[in-house]
Coordinates of C-alpha atoms in Angstrom, one line a residue:
Chain A
X1 CA -4.0 -10.8 61.5
X2 CA -5.8 -7.3 60.4
X3 CA -2.3 -5.7 60.1
X4 CA -1.2 -7.9 57.6
X5 CA -4.8 -7.5 55.7
X6 CA -4.0 -4.0 55.5
X7 CA -0.7 -3.9 54.5
X8 CA -2.1 -6.3 52.0
X9 CA -4.3 -4.0 50.9
X10 CA -1.7 -1.2 50.8
X11 CA 0.8 -3.3 49.0
X12 CA -2.0 -3.7 46.3
X13 CA -3.8 -0.1 46.7
X14 CA -0.2 2.0 45.7
X15 CA 0.6 -1.2 43.3
X16 CA -2.6 0.1 41.2
X17 CA -1.7 3.4 41.8
X18 CA 1.3 4.1 40.2
X19 CA -0.6 1.4 37.3
X20 CA -3.5 4.2 37.4
X21 CA -0.3 6.7 37.0
X22 CA 1.4 4.8 33.9
X23 CA -1.7 4.7 32.1
X24 CA -2.2 8.0 32.5
X25 CA 0.9 8.6 31.3
X26 CA 1.0 6.8 28.5
X27 CA -2.6 7.6 26.8
X28 CA -1.9 11.6 27.8
X29 CA 1.3 10.2 25.7
X30 CA -0.2 9.1 22.6
X31 CA -2.3 11.7 22.7
X32 CA 0.4 14.4 22.6
X33 CA 2.8 12.7 20.2
X34 CA 0.3 10.0 18.1
X35 CA 0.0 13.0 14.4
X36 CA 3.5 13.9 15.5
X37 CA 5.1 10.2 14.9
X38 CA 2.4 9.3 13.0
X39 CA 1.4 5.8 15.0
X40 CA -2.1 5.1 16.6
X41 CA -2.6 2.1 18.5
X42 CA -3.1 -1.1 17.0
X43 CA -6.1 -1.6 17.9
X44 CA -8.2 1.5 17.7
X45 CA -10.3 0.0 20.7
X46 CA -7.5 0.3 22.6
X47 CA -7.6 4.4 23.6
X48 CA -10.9 3.4 25.3
X49 CA -9.8 -0.1 26.8
X50 CA -6.4 2.0 28.4
X51 CA -8.7 4.9 30.3
X52 CA -11.4 2.1 31.3
X53 CA -8.2 -0.2 33.2
X54 CA -6.5 3.4 34.5
X55 CA -10.3 4.0 35.7
X56 CA -10.7 0.8 37.1
X57 CA -7.3 0.5 38.5
X58 CA -7.7 4.5 40.2
X59 CA -10.5 3.5 41.6
X60 CA -10.1 0.8 43.4
X61 CA -6.2 2.2 44.8
X62 CA -8.3 5.0 46.5
X63 CA -10.4 2.5 48.0
X64 CA -8.1 0.5 49.2
X65 CA -5.9 3.5 50.1
X66 CA -7.8 5.9 51.9
X67 CA -10.2 5.1 54.1
X68 CA -13.4 7.1 52.6
X69 CA -16.7 7.0 54.0
X70 CA -19.7 5.3 52.2
X71 CA -21.0 8.7 50.7
X72 CA -17.9 9.7 49.0
X73 CA -17.4 5.7 48.0
X74 CA -20.9 6.1 46.2
X75 CA -19.5 9.6 43.9
X76 CA -16.3 7.9 43.0
X77 CA -18.2 4.7 42.1
X78 CA -20.6 7.4 39.6
X79 CA -17.7 8.8 38.6
X80 CA -16.0 5.8 37.1
X81 CA -19.5 5.3 35.5
X82 CA -19.9 8.2 34.0
X83 CA -16.2 7.7 32.9
X84 CA -17.2 3.5 31.7
X85 CA -20.1 4.3 29.6
X86 CA -18.8 6.6 26.5
X87 CA -16.0 4.7 26.8
X88 CA -17.6 1.7 26.0
X89 CA -20.3 3.4 23.8
X90 CA -17.0 4.0 21.6
X91 CA -15.6 0.9 21.7
X92 CA -18.6 0.0 19.7
X93 CA -18.6 2.9 17.9
X94 CA -15.4 3.6 16.7
X95 CA -15.4 -0.2 15.3
X96 CA -18.5 0.2 13.4
X97 CA -16.6 3.1 11.5
X98 CA -13.3 1.6 11.4
X99 CA -13.4 -2.6 11.7
X100 CA -10.0 -3.7 13.6
X101 CA -8.5 -7.0 12.3
X102 CA -5.8 -7.9 14.8
X103 CA -4.4 -11.3 14.9
X104 CA -1.0 -12.6 17.1
X105 CA 1.0 -14.9 16.1
X106 CA 1.2 -18.7 16.9
X107 CA 4.4 -17.6 19.2
X108 CA 2.9 -14.1 20.1
X109 CA 5.8 -12.1 18.3
X110 CA 4.0 -10.4 15.7
X111 CA 0.6 -8.9 15.3
X112 CA -1.1 -8.5 11.8
X113 CA -3.2 -5.3 12.4
X114 CA -6.2 -4.7 9.3
X115 CA -7.9 -0.8 9.8
X116 CA -11.2 -1.0 7.4
X117 CA -12.9 1.8 6.7
X118 CA -16.7 0.1 6.2
X119 CA -18.0 2.8 4.4
X120 CA -15.2 3.3 1.8
X121 CA -13.8 -0.1 1.6
X122 CA -10.3 1.2 2.1
X123 CA -8.9 -0.7 4.3
X124 CA -5.1 -0.8 5.7
X125 CA -2.3 -2.6 6.8
X126 CA -0.4 -1.7 10.3
X127 CA 2.8 -3.0 10.9
X128 CA 2.6 -2.9 14.9
X129 CA 5.6 -1.6 17.3
X130 CA 6.1 -2.9 20.8
X131 CA 3.0 -5.1 20.4
X132 CA 0.0 -2.3 21.3
X133 CA 1.1 0.9 18.7
X134 CA 1.1 0.5 14.8
X135 CA 1.8 2.7 12.3
X136 CA 0.0 2.5 8.6
X137 CA 2.6 0.5 6.0
X138 CA 0.3 0.7 3.4
X139 CA -3.2 0.5 1.3
X140 CA -4.7 -2.4 0.1
X141 CA -5.0 -2.5 -3.3
X142 CA -8.9 -3.7 -3.9
X143 CA -11.9 -2.1 -2.4
X144 CA -12.9 -4.7 0.1
X145 CA -16.3 -6.3 2.1
X146 CA -15.8 -6.3 5.6
X147 CA -14.6 -10.5 5.3
X148 CA -11.1 -11.2 6.1
X149 CA -9.6 -14.6 7.2
X150 CA -6.8 -14.7 8.6
X151 CA -3.8 -17.6 8.8
X152 CA -0.9 -17.1 10.0
X153 CA 1.1 -20.3 7.7
X154 CA 4.7 -20.4 9.9
X155 CA 5.1 -17.8 12.7
X156 CA 6.1 -14.6 10.6
X157 CA 4.1 -15.1 7.9
X158 CA 0.5 -14.2 8.2
X159 CA -1.7 -15.0 5.2
X160 CA -4.9 -12.4 4.8
X161 CA -7.8 -13.7 2.6
X162 CA -10.2 -11.7 1.7
X163 CA -13.1 -10.5 -0.5
X164 CA -12.9 -7.6 -2.7
X165 CA -16.0 -5.5 -3.4
X166 CA -16.3 -6.8 -7.2
X167 CA -16.5 -10.3 -5.6
X168 CA -13.4 -11.6 -6.0
X169 CA -10.9 -13.4 -4.3
X170 CA -7.1 -11.4 -3.4
X171 CA -4.4 -12.3 -0.6
X172 CA -2.9 -9.6 1.4
X173 CA 1.0 -10.9 3.0
X174 CA 2.2 -9.7 6.2
X175 CA 5.9 -11.5 6.6
X176 CA 7.7 -10.2 9.8
X177 CA 10.6 -12.2 9.2
X178 CA 13.7 -13.1 6.7
X179 CA 15.0 -16.7 5.2
X180 CA 18.4 -14.7 4.7
X181 CA 21.0 -12.6 6.3
X182 CA 18.8 -10.2 6.7
X183 CA 20.2 -7.7 5.5
X184 CA 19.7 -8.3 2.1
X185 CA 16.7 -8.8 -0.7
X186 CA 16.1 -11.6 -2.4
X187 CA 13.8 -12.8 -4.7
X188 CA 11.3 -15.5 -3.1
X189 CA 10.5 -16.9 -7.2
X190 CA 14.0 -17.3 -7.7
X191 CA 14.4 -18.8 -4.5
X192 CA 12.4 -21.8 -5.5
X193 CA 14.0 -23.3 -8.5
X194 CA 13.3 -26.9 -9.2
X195 CA 10.5 -29.2 -8.5
X196 CA 8.8 -29.3 -5.4
X197 CA 6.1 -31.8 -4.3
X198 CA 4.0 -32.4 -1.8
X199 CA 0.6 -34.2 -0.8
X200 CA -1.3 -33.9 -4.0
X201 CA 0.7 -31.1 -5.1
X202 CA 3.8 -30.1 -7.0
X203 CA 5.7 -26.8 -8.5
X204 CA 7.9 -26.4 -10.9
X205 CA 10.2 -23.9 -12.0
X206 CA 10.3 -22.7 -15.2
X207 CA 11.5 -20.7 -18.0
X208 CA 7.5 -18.6 -18.9
X209 CA 6.7 -18.9 -14.6
X210 CA 5.4 -21.3 -12.0
X211 CA 3.2 -24.0 -12.7
X212 CA 1.3 -25.4 -9.8
X213 CA -0.3 -28.7 -10.4
X214 CA -2.9 -29.9 -7.2
X215 CA -4.7 -32.6 -8.0
X216 CA -3.4 -33.5 -10.9
X217 CA -4.9 -30.2 -12.3
X218 CA -2.2 -28.1 -13.5
X219 CA -1.9 -24.0 -14.2
X220 CA 1.0 -22.1 -15.2
X221 CA 1.5 -18.4 -13.4
X222 CA 4.0 -16.6 -15.6
X223 CA 5.8 -14.3 -14.0
X224 CA 4.1 -11.4 -14.3
X225 CA 1.2 -13.0 -12.3
X226 CA 3.5 -13.5 -9.1
X227 CA 3.5 -10.5 -6.3
X228 CA 6.1 -10.5 -3.8
X229 CA 5.3 -9.6 0.1
X230 CA 8.1 -9.1 1.5
X231 CA 11.3 -11.6 1.1
X232 CA 8.7 -14.8 2.5
X233 CA 5.7 -15.4 0.0
X234 CA 4.6 -14.9 -3.2
X235 CA 1.6 -14.4 -4.4
X236 CA -0.3 -16.4 -7.8
X237 CA -2.6 -14.3 -9.5
X238 CA -5.0 -15.2 -12.4
X239 CA -8.0 -13.2 -14.5
X240 CA -7.0 -10.2 -11.5
X241 CA -7.8 -12.8 -8.4
X242 CA -5.6 -14.9 -6.1
X243 CA -5.5 -18.3 -6.1
X244 CA -2.5 -19.6 -4.3
X245 CA 0.0 -18.3 -1.7
X246 CA 3.3 -19.5 -1.6
X247 CA 5.5 -19.6 1.7
X248 CA 9.0 -20.1 2.5
X249 CA 9.1 -22.2 5.7
X250 CA 10.2 -22.3 8.7
X251 CA 12.7 -24.4 7.4
X252 CA 14.0 -22.5 4.1
X253 CA 17.7 -21.1 4.0
X254 CA 18.1 -19.5 1.1
X255 CA 22.4 -19.2 1.8
X256 CA 21.7 -23.0 1.3
X257 CA 19.4 -22.6 -1.8
X258 CA 22.2 -20.3 -3.2
X259 CA 25.0 -22.5 -2.8
X260 CA 22.9 -25.0 -4.4
X261 CA 22.2 -27.3 -0.8
X262 CA 18.5 -28.5 -0.2
X263 CA 17.2 -25.0 1.1
X264 CA 13.7 -26.7 3.4
X265 CA 10.7 -26.8 3.1
X266 CA 8.2 -24.8 1.5
X267 CA 4.2 -24.3 1.5
X268 CA 1.4 -23.8 -1.0
X269 CA -1.8 -22.6 0.5
X270 CA -5.1 -21.8 -1.2
X271 CA -6.8 -18.0 -1.3
X272 CA -10.1 -19.0 -0.5
X273 CA -12.4 -17.4 1.9
X274 CA -12.9 -21.5 3.0
X275 CA -11.2 -23.3 5.5
X276 CA -7.8 -24.4 4.2
X277 CA -4.9 -26.4 5.9
X278 CA -1.3 -25.1 3.9
X279 CA 0.5 -28.0 1.9
X280 CA 3.6 -28.3 2.7
X281 CA 6.1 -29.3 -0.4
X282 CA 9.7 -30.5 -0.4
X283 CA 12.1 -30.2 -3.4
X284 CA 13.2 -33.2 -5.6
X285 CA 14.6 -31.9 -7.7
X286 CA 16.7 -28.7 -8.7
X287 CA 16.5 -28.8 -12.0
X288 CA 13.1 -28.4 -13.8
Chain B
X1 CA 21.4 -3.3 53.1
X2 CA 18.3 -6.0 53.0
X3 CA 17.9 -5.2 56.6
X4 CA 17.9 -1.8 55.5
X5 CA 14.7 -2.3 53.0
X6 CA 13.0 -4.1 55.4
X7 CA 13.1 -0.7 57.8
X8 CA 12.6 1.0 55.1
X9 CA 9.4 -1.0 54.7
X10 CA 8.3 -0.7 57.5
X11 CA 8.4 2.9 58.0
X12 CA 7.0 3.1 55.0
X13 CA 3.9 1.2 55.6
X14 CA 3.5 2.0 59.4
X15 CA 3.3 5.8 57.6
X16 CA 0.7 4.7 54.8
X17 CA -1.4 2.9 57.7
X18 CA -2.3 6.3 58.7
X19 CA -2.5 7.2 55.4
X20 CA -6.0 8.8 56.1
X21 CA -4.9 10.0 59.5
X22 CA -2.0 12.4 57.2
X23 CA -3.6 14.5 55.1
X24 CA -1.1 15.7 53.2
X25 CA -0.5 11.8 51.7
X26 CA -4.3 12.0 51.9
X27 CA -4.6 15.2 49.6
X28 CA -1.9 14.0 47.5
X29 CA -3.6 11.0 46.2
X30 CA -6.8 12.5 45.7
X31 CA -5.7 15.5 43.9
X32 CA -3.3 13.4 41.7
X33 CA -6.2 11.2 41.0
X34 CA -8.7 14.3 40.3
X35 CA -6.0 15.2 37.6
X36 CA -5.8 12.8 35.8
X37 CA -9.1 12.0 35.2
X38 CA -10.0 15.6 34.8
X39 CA -7.0 15.3 32.0
X40 CA -8.2 11.9 30.3
X41 CA -11.8 13.0 29.9
X42 CA -10.5 16.2 28.3
X43 CA -8.4 14.1 26.3
X44 CA -10.8 11.4 25.3
X45 CA -12.9 14.9 24.2
X46 CA -10.4 15.9 21.8
X47 CA -9.2 12.2 20.5
X48 CA -12.7 12.1 19.4
X49 CA -12.8 16.0 18.0
X50 CA -10.0 15.3 16.0
X51 CA -11.2 14.0 12.4
X52 CA -8.1 12.3 11.3
X53 CA -8.5 9.4 14.1
X54 CA -9.9 7.6 11.5
X55 CA -7.6 6.3 8.7
X56 CA -4.4 7.7 7.5
X57 CA -3.8 9.5 4.0
X58 CA -1.3 7.3 2.1
X59 CA -2.5 7.3 -0.8
X60 CA -4.5 9.9 -1.4
X61 CA -6.7 8.9 -4.1
X62 CA -10.4 9.8 -4.8
X63 CA -12.3 6.5 -3.9
X64 CA -14.8 5.1 -6.8
X65 CA -18.1 5.5 -5.1
X66 CA -19.9 2.3 -4.0
X67 CA -23.5 1.4 -5.8
X68 CA -24.9 1.4 -2.6
X69 CA -23.5 5.1 -1.7
X70 CA -26.3 7.9 -2.6
X71 CA -24.7 11.2 -1.2
X72 CA -27.1 13.6 0.6
X73 CA -24.8 16.3 0.1
X74 CA -22.7 18.4 -2.6
X75 CA -19.2 16.3 -2.2
X76 CA -15.8 17.5 -2.4
X77 CA -14.0 16.3 -5.2
X78 CA -11.1 14.8 -4.0
X79 CA -8.6 16.3 -7.3
X80 CA -5.6 14.1 -8.2
X81 CA -3.1 17.3 -9.5
X82 CA -0.3 17.0 -12.0
X83 CA 0.5 20.7 -10.8
X84 CA -0.6 23.5 -8.3
X85 CA -3.7 24.0 -10.9
X86 CA -4.2 21.4 -13.1
X87 CA -5.9 18.0 -11.9
X88 CA -8.2 15.7 -12.7
X89 CA -10.8 13.0 -10.6
X90 CA -12.7 9.6 -11.2
X91 CA -14.7 10.4 -8.0
X92 CA -18.2 9.1 -8.6
X93 CA -17.0 7.1 -12.5
X94 CA -17.2 10.8 -14.0
X95 CA -13.6 12.4 -15.3
X96 CA -13.6 15.9 -14.4
X97 CA -11.0 17.9 -15.3
X98 CA -9.7 21.7 -13.6
X99 CA -7.5 24.1 -14.5
X100 CA -8.0 26.9 -11.2
X101 CA -7.2 24.1 -7.9
X102 CA -10.5 22.8 -8.2
X103 CA -12.4 25.4 -7.8
X104 CA -14.3 24.8 -11.1
X105 CA -14.7 21.3 -12.4
X106 CA -15.2 20.2 -15.7
X107 CA -17.1 16.6 -16.9
X108 CA -15.4 14.8 -19.9
X109 CA -17.8 13.7 -22.6
X110 CA -16.2 10.1 -22.1
X111 CA -17.6 6.7 -18.9
X112 CA -14.5 6.3 -17.3
X113 CA -14.6 2.1 -18.1
X114 CA -13.8 3.7 -21.7
X115 CA -11.0 4.8 -20.0
X116 CA -9.4 1.1 -19.0
X117 CA -10.8 -0.3 -22.2
X118 CA -8.8 -3.7 -23.1
X119 CA -5.6 -5.4 -20.9
X120 CA -6.0 -3.0 -17.4
X121 CA -5.8 -4.6 -14.0
X122 CA -4.5 -1.6 -12.4
X123 CA -6.6 0.5 -10.1
X124 CA -9.2 2.6 -11.8
X125 CA -8.5 5.3 -9.1
X126 CA -6.2 7.0 -11.5
X127 CA -5.7 7.4 -14.9
X128 CA -3.0 5.1 -17.1
X129 CA -0.3 7.0 -17.2
X130 CA 1.1 8.2 -20.5
X131 CA -2.7 7.4 -21.8
X132 CA -3.3 11.5 -21.3
X133 CA -2.1 14.5 -21.7
X134 CA -3.4 17.1 -19.2
X135 CA -1.9 21.2 -19.5
X136 CA -3.4 24.5 -20.5
X137 CA -3.4 24.3 -23.9
X138 CA -4.1 20.2 -24.7
X139 CA -6.1 18.4 -22.8
X140 CA -6.4 14.5 -24.8
X141 CA -7.6 11.2 -23.5
X142 CA -6.9 8.0 -25.5
X143 CA -9.5 5.5 -24.4
X144 CA -11.4 2.5 -26.0
X145 CA -15.1 1.4 -27.7
X146 CA -15.1 -1.9 -27.1
X147 CA -18.4 -3.6 -28.4
X148 CA -16.0 -6.6 -27.9
X149 CA -12.4 -7.9 -26.4
X150 CA -11.3 -8.1 -29.4
X151 CA -13.2 -5.1 -31.5
X152 CA -11.8 -1.9 -30.1
X153 CA -12.5 1.5 -31.5
X154 CA -9.2 3.1 -30.6
X155 CA -10.0 6.7 -30.1
X156 CA -9.1 9.9 -28.7
X157 CA -10.9 12.9 -26.8
X158 CA -9.1 16.2 -26.6
X159 CA -10.1 20.1 -26.4
X160 CA -7.6 23.0 -26.8
X161 CA -9.8 25.7 -25.0
X162 CA -9.9 23.8 -21.3
X163 CA -13.1 21.8 -22.4
X164 CA -15.7 24.4 -23.9
X165 CA -15.4 22.6 -27.3
X166 CA -14.7 18.6 -27.5
X167 CA -13.8 17.4 -30.5
X168 CA -13.3 13.6 -30.9
X169 CA -11.0 11.2 -33.8
X170 CA -10.5 7.5 -34.6
X171 CA -7.2 6.4 -34.6
X172 CA -7.6 3.2 -35.4
X173 CA -10.2 0.1 -35.6
X174 CA -10.2 -3.1 -35.1
X175 CA -7.9 -3.3 -33.0
X176 CA -7.4 -6.1 -30.1
X177 CA -7.1 -6.0 -26.4
X178 CA -4.8 -2.9 -25.8
X179 CA -2.6 -2.9 -23.2
X180 CA 0.2 -0.3 -23.4
X181 CA -1.3 3.6 -24.3
X182 CA 0.9 6.8 -25.0
X183 CA 0.1 9.8 -26.7
X184 CA 2.7 12.8 -26.5
X185 CA 2.3 16.0 -28.7
X186 CA 6.1 17.5 -30.0
X187 CA 4.2 21.0 -31.2
X188 CA 0.8 22.1 -31.9
X189 CA 0.9 19.9 -34.7
X190 CA 3.1 16.7 -34.4
X191 CA 1.6 13.9 -32.4
X192 CA 1.9 10.5 -31.7
X193 CA 0.0 7.4 -29.9
X194 CA 1.7 4.0 -29.6
X195 CA -0.3 1.4 -28.4
X196 CA -0.1 -2.2 -28.2
X197 CA -2.5 -5.0 -28.0
X198 CA -3.4 -9.2 -29.4
X199 CA -1.3 -9.9 -26.3
X200 CA -0.4 -13.8 -26.1
X201 CA 2.4 -14.8 -23.3
X202 CA 4.4 -12.5 -23.8
X203 CA 4.2 -11.4 -26.8
X204 CA 2.1 -9.1 -29.0
X205 CA 2.0 -6.4 -31.6
X206 CA 2.4 -2.2 -30.8
X207 CA 1.7 0.2 -33.2
X208 CA 2.0 3.7 -34.3
X209 CA 0.2 6.1 -35.1
X210 CA 1.2 10.2 -36.0
X211 CA -0.5 13.4 -36.6
X212 CA 0.5 16.0 -38.4
X213 CA -3.2 18.6 -37.8
X214 CA -3.2 18.6 -34.2
X215 CA -4.9 15.6 -34.1
X216 CA -7.7 15.9 -36.3
X217 CA -6.6 12.9 -38.5
X218 CA -4.1 9.6 -37.4
X219 CA -2.0 8.2 -39.5
X220 CA 0.0 4.5 -38.8
X221 CA 3.3 4.2 -39.4
X222 CA 5.7 0.8 -40.9
X223 CA 5.5 -1.9 -38.0
X224 CA 8.8 -1.8 -36.5
X225 CA 8.0 -5.7 -36.6
X226 CA 8.8 -5.7 -32.5
X227 CA 6.4 -8.9 -31.2
X228 CA 8.4 -8.4 -27.6
X229 CA 6.2 -6.8 -25.0
X230 CA 6.2 -2.8 -24.8
X231 CA 7.9 -0.3 -22.6
X232 CA 8.0 2.8 -23.3
X233 CA 8.4 4.9 -26.7
X234 CA 8.0 8.2 -28.3
X235 CA 9.2 11.1 -30.9
X236 CA 11.4 13.8 -30.1
X237 CA 10.5 15.1 -33.5
X238 CA 8.1 15.0 -36.4
X239 CA 11.3 12.4 -37.6
X240 CA 13.0 10.3 -35.0
X241 CA 10.9 8.1 -32.9
X242 CA 11.6 5.7 -30.6
X243 CA 10.2 2.3 -29.3
X244 CA 11.4 0.2 -26.1
X245 CA 11.3 -3.4 -25.8
X246 CA 11.1 -5.4 -22.7
X247 CA 8.7 -5.5 -19.7
X248 CA 9.2 -9.2 -17.9
X249 CA 12.9 -9.5 -16.8
X250 CA 14.5 -7.7 -19.0
X251 CA 18.6 -8.1 -19.7
X252 CA 19.3 -5.3 -21.9
X253 CA 17.2 -2.3 -23.7
X254 CA 15.9 -3.0 -26.7
X255 CA 15.6 0.0 -28.1
X256 CA 14.2 0.9 -31.6
X257 CA 14.8 3.9 -33.8
X258 CA 13.3 5.1 -37.0
X259 CA 14.9 8.6 -38.4
X260 CA 12.1 8.4 -41.2
X261 CA 8.8 9.9 -39.2
X262 CA 8.4 6.0 -39.1
X263 CA 8.4 4.3 -42.4
X264 CA 11.7 2.1 -41.3
X265 CA 12.5 1.1 -37.1
X266 CA 15.7 -0.4 -36.5
X267 CA 17.9 -1.6 -33.2
X268 CA 20.1 1.3 -31.6
X269 CA 22.9 0.0 -30.6
X270 CA 23.4 0.9 -26.5
X271 CA 26.6 0.3 -25.5
X272 CA 26.7 -0.9 -21.8
X273 CA 30.0 -1.0 -20.0
X274 CA 30.4 -4.4 -18.8
X275 CA 29.9 -3.4 -15.2
X276 CA 26.3 -1.6 -16.0
X277 CA 25.6 -5.1 -17.7
X278 CA 22.3 -6.6 -16.7
X279 CA 21.7 -3.6 -14.6
X280 CA 20.2 -1.2 -16.3
X281 CA 18.3 -2.9 -18.9
X282 CA 14.9 -1.4 -20.2
X283 CA 15.5 2.3 -22.0
X284 CA 12.9 5.0 -21.1
X285 CA 12.1 7.5 -24.2
X286 CA 14.8 9.6 -25.3
X287 CA 14.9 13.6 -25.4
X288 CA 17.0 16.1 -27.0
X289 CA 19.5 17.8 -25.0
X290 CA 21.5 20.5 -26.0
X291 CA 23.4 19.6 -29.9
X292 CA 22.5 15.6 -28.5
X293 CA 20.5 13.0 -27.6
X294 CA 20.0 11.1 -24.1
X295 CA 18.0 8.6 -22.8
X296 CA 17.8 7.2 -19.5
X297 CA 18.1 3.7 -18.9
X298 CA 16.4 2.4 -16.0
X299 CA 16.8 -0.9 -13.9
X300 CA 13.1 -2.9 -15.1
X301 CA 10.5 -4.1 -12.6
X302 CA 13.5 -6.4 -11.0
X303 CA 16.1 -4.3 -10.7
X304 CA 18.2 -4.1 -7.4
X305 CA 21.3 -1.7 -8.5
X306 CA 21.9 0.7 -5.0
X307 CA 18.0 0.8 -4.5
X308 CA 16.8 -0.5 -7.5
X309 CA 16.2 3.5 -8.9
X310 CA 19.1 4.6 -10.0
X311 CA 19.0 4.8 -13.7
X312 CA 21.7 4.8 -16.1
X313 CA 21.9 7.9 -19.1
X314 CA 22.9 7.0 -22.5
X315 CA 24.0 9.7 -25.1
X316 CA 23.8 9.6 -28.7
X317 CA 24.8 12.0 -31.9
X318 CA 23.9 10.4 -34.4
X319 CA 20.1 11.1 -34.4
X320 CA 19.6 7.3 -31.8
X321 CA 21.8 5.6 -34.0
X322 CA 24.2 4.5 -31.1
X323 CA 24.1 5.6 -27.4
X324 CA 27.2 5.7 -25.4
X325 CA 26.6 5.2 -21.4
X326 CA 27.8 8.9 -19.9
X327 CA 26.8 8.4 -16.8
X328 CA 24.5 7.1 -13.4
X329 CA 21.7 9.4 -12.2
X330 CA 19.7 9.9 -9.2
X331 CA 16.5 9.2 -9.9
X332 CA 15.4 12.8 -8.5
X333 CA 18.0 14.0 -11.0
X334 CA 16.1 11.7 -13.8
X335 CA 12.7 13.0 -12.8
X336 CA 13.6 16.7 -12.8

């Protein structure tokens, strides 16, 4: 029994030791290459979290592998503590300066990452790589005000609603997929031609622009008020504020739309900081 | 094979069970651990020293100063440079210009908001394209005073001695909601200003003003009569000028030409080869090239031919009346 437990300790000890070596090389690799390759952790706090994982794994591994005297165990614990304190401090400190906004898609395939410089209100959108690394893709066009709301409209469309410093509401859409072949660009507004209807909502694609009727109130958004994100969503603007997002739902098929067949459904999502659900719309007519 | 593995594991664990007695392995674990801990501590130290662990520099524009931020120290001005020496900054809600790579900054006597007056929804961290000139010999800024949106006075503020003295002249009064704005000078004396305003849906009025005295006084030319949204325009000399229309989903270039300094305007004929129909749709400002005129026709906001940035070059040998296709040009060549 004692022999088995000792064996188990050794297995766990070696696993943790190898894990700590792995984390060490991850961190060192990050430190050496992040500037050259222009990537960062998708959340700046991950750097410090990995440091803590490293030191905890290493400490437990040493306890399990080596039969240390008590004074060395205490010494080890003190080293761990010394190592942990600045890391914990930095986790809070770094998030005060650079606020990280992270949201994982419902199917755990994508990570939306935003980093906001809390002093200047500059916010950058990051593309994620391997789940933990990210590269800045673009800067949000308006200075932000520390308030963000992230909703995943589908598994590959994340709608970020935020208030700019001038109190106007804006939306940024992170898109992680495609509804076509994936090799060509297409215009979302052109794909959703015809008339679409959902619960108390109707969208008509007209020559001048898109007409949106919700609860009997109709507004027309001209083409120059339509901003496309990726190939999955458009944001409708009015008076320099986002009003609606129209997204191609998961079942939307661009090839079918181009052939004149029923393309699937679309989602209409209101730009508001309050709680709101996307409205599902189906095409009822392919002409205006 | 399996038996071999099991035997190997047994030997491994037997060896390991006595790890505390096996000095080299114990030393190995401790040495590696110490190296890693020290290495990572140093790593953390240097990482925290690096200033750019903050946010990237995708868009190196100066940001507007927020109201509640009071700088306690003189701030470094982040300029937007047009060439190695000349640049401007809108930092701290002030327009400042430099002619010596940022060593000295000259404050332009103008309110920042006046530079963005009228119908403008873009960012206010950079000046509106074409609405200013910034060269060693002439610096000019188009702006609007607006007691109300439908009663703007369009003015130009300019200096010929790098900001030592400033002159100000009225271009037009009682203007409504200026949208497009462009100022250009062909030589020391002759210059033009093209503005548009009063936009309703996709219609607006556009106006051309010329100066023959270096900017002191401006006279409006006859109107082209076109109410589409203007995309670009300009003069190649005091007689020949152009206006290009169509900003939203243009289908073909709509270029108007004057050959008598703006007295009369007529639509130029741009002969688009059939293979480029609906591809090259928006004319830019023509320019003189050798003994003829040339113009780049771009793909408009929605073009996707060869990535959307390739332009068509067209040539005119009859002072801009008719244009024939010359070649495709890459964006790099077009910007030369």
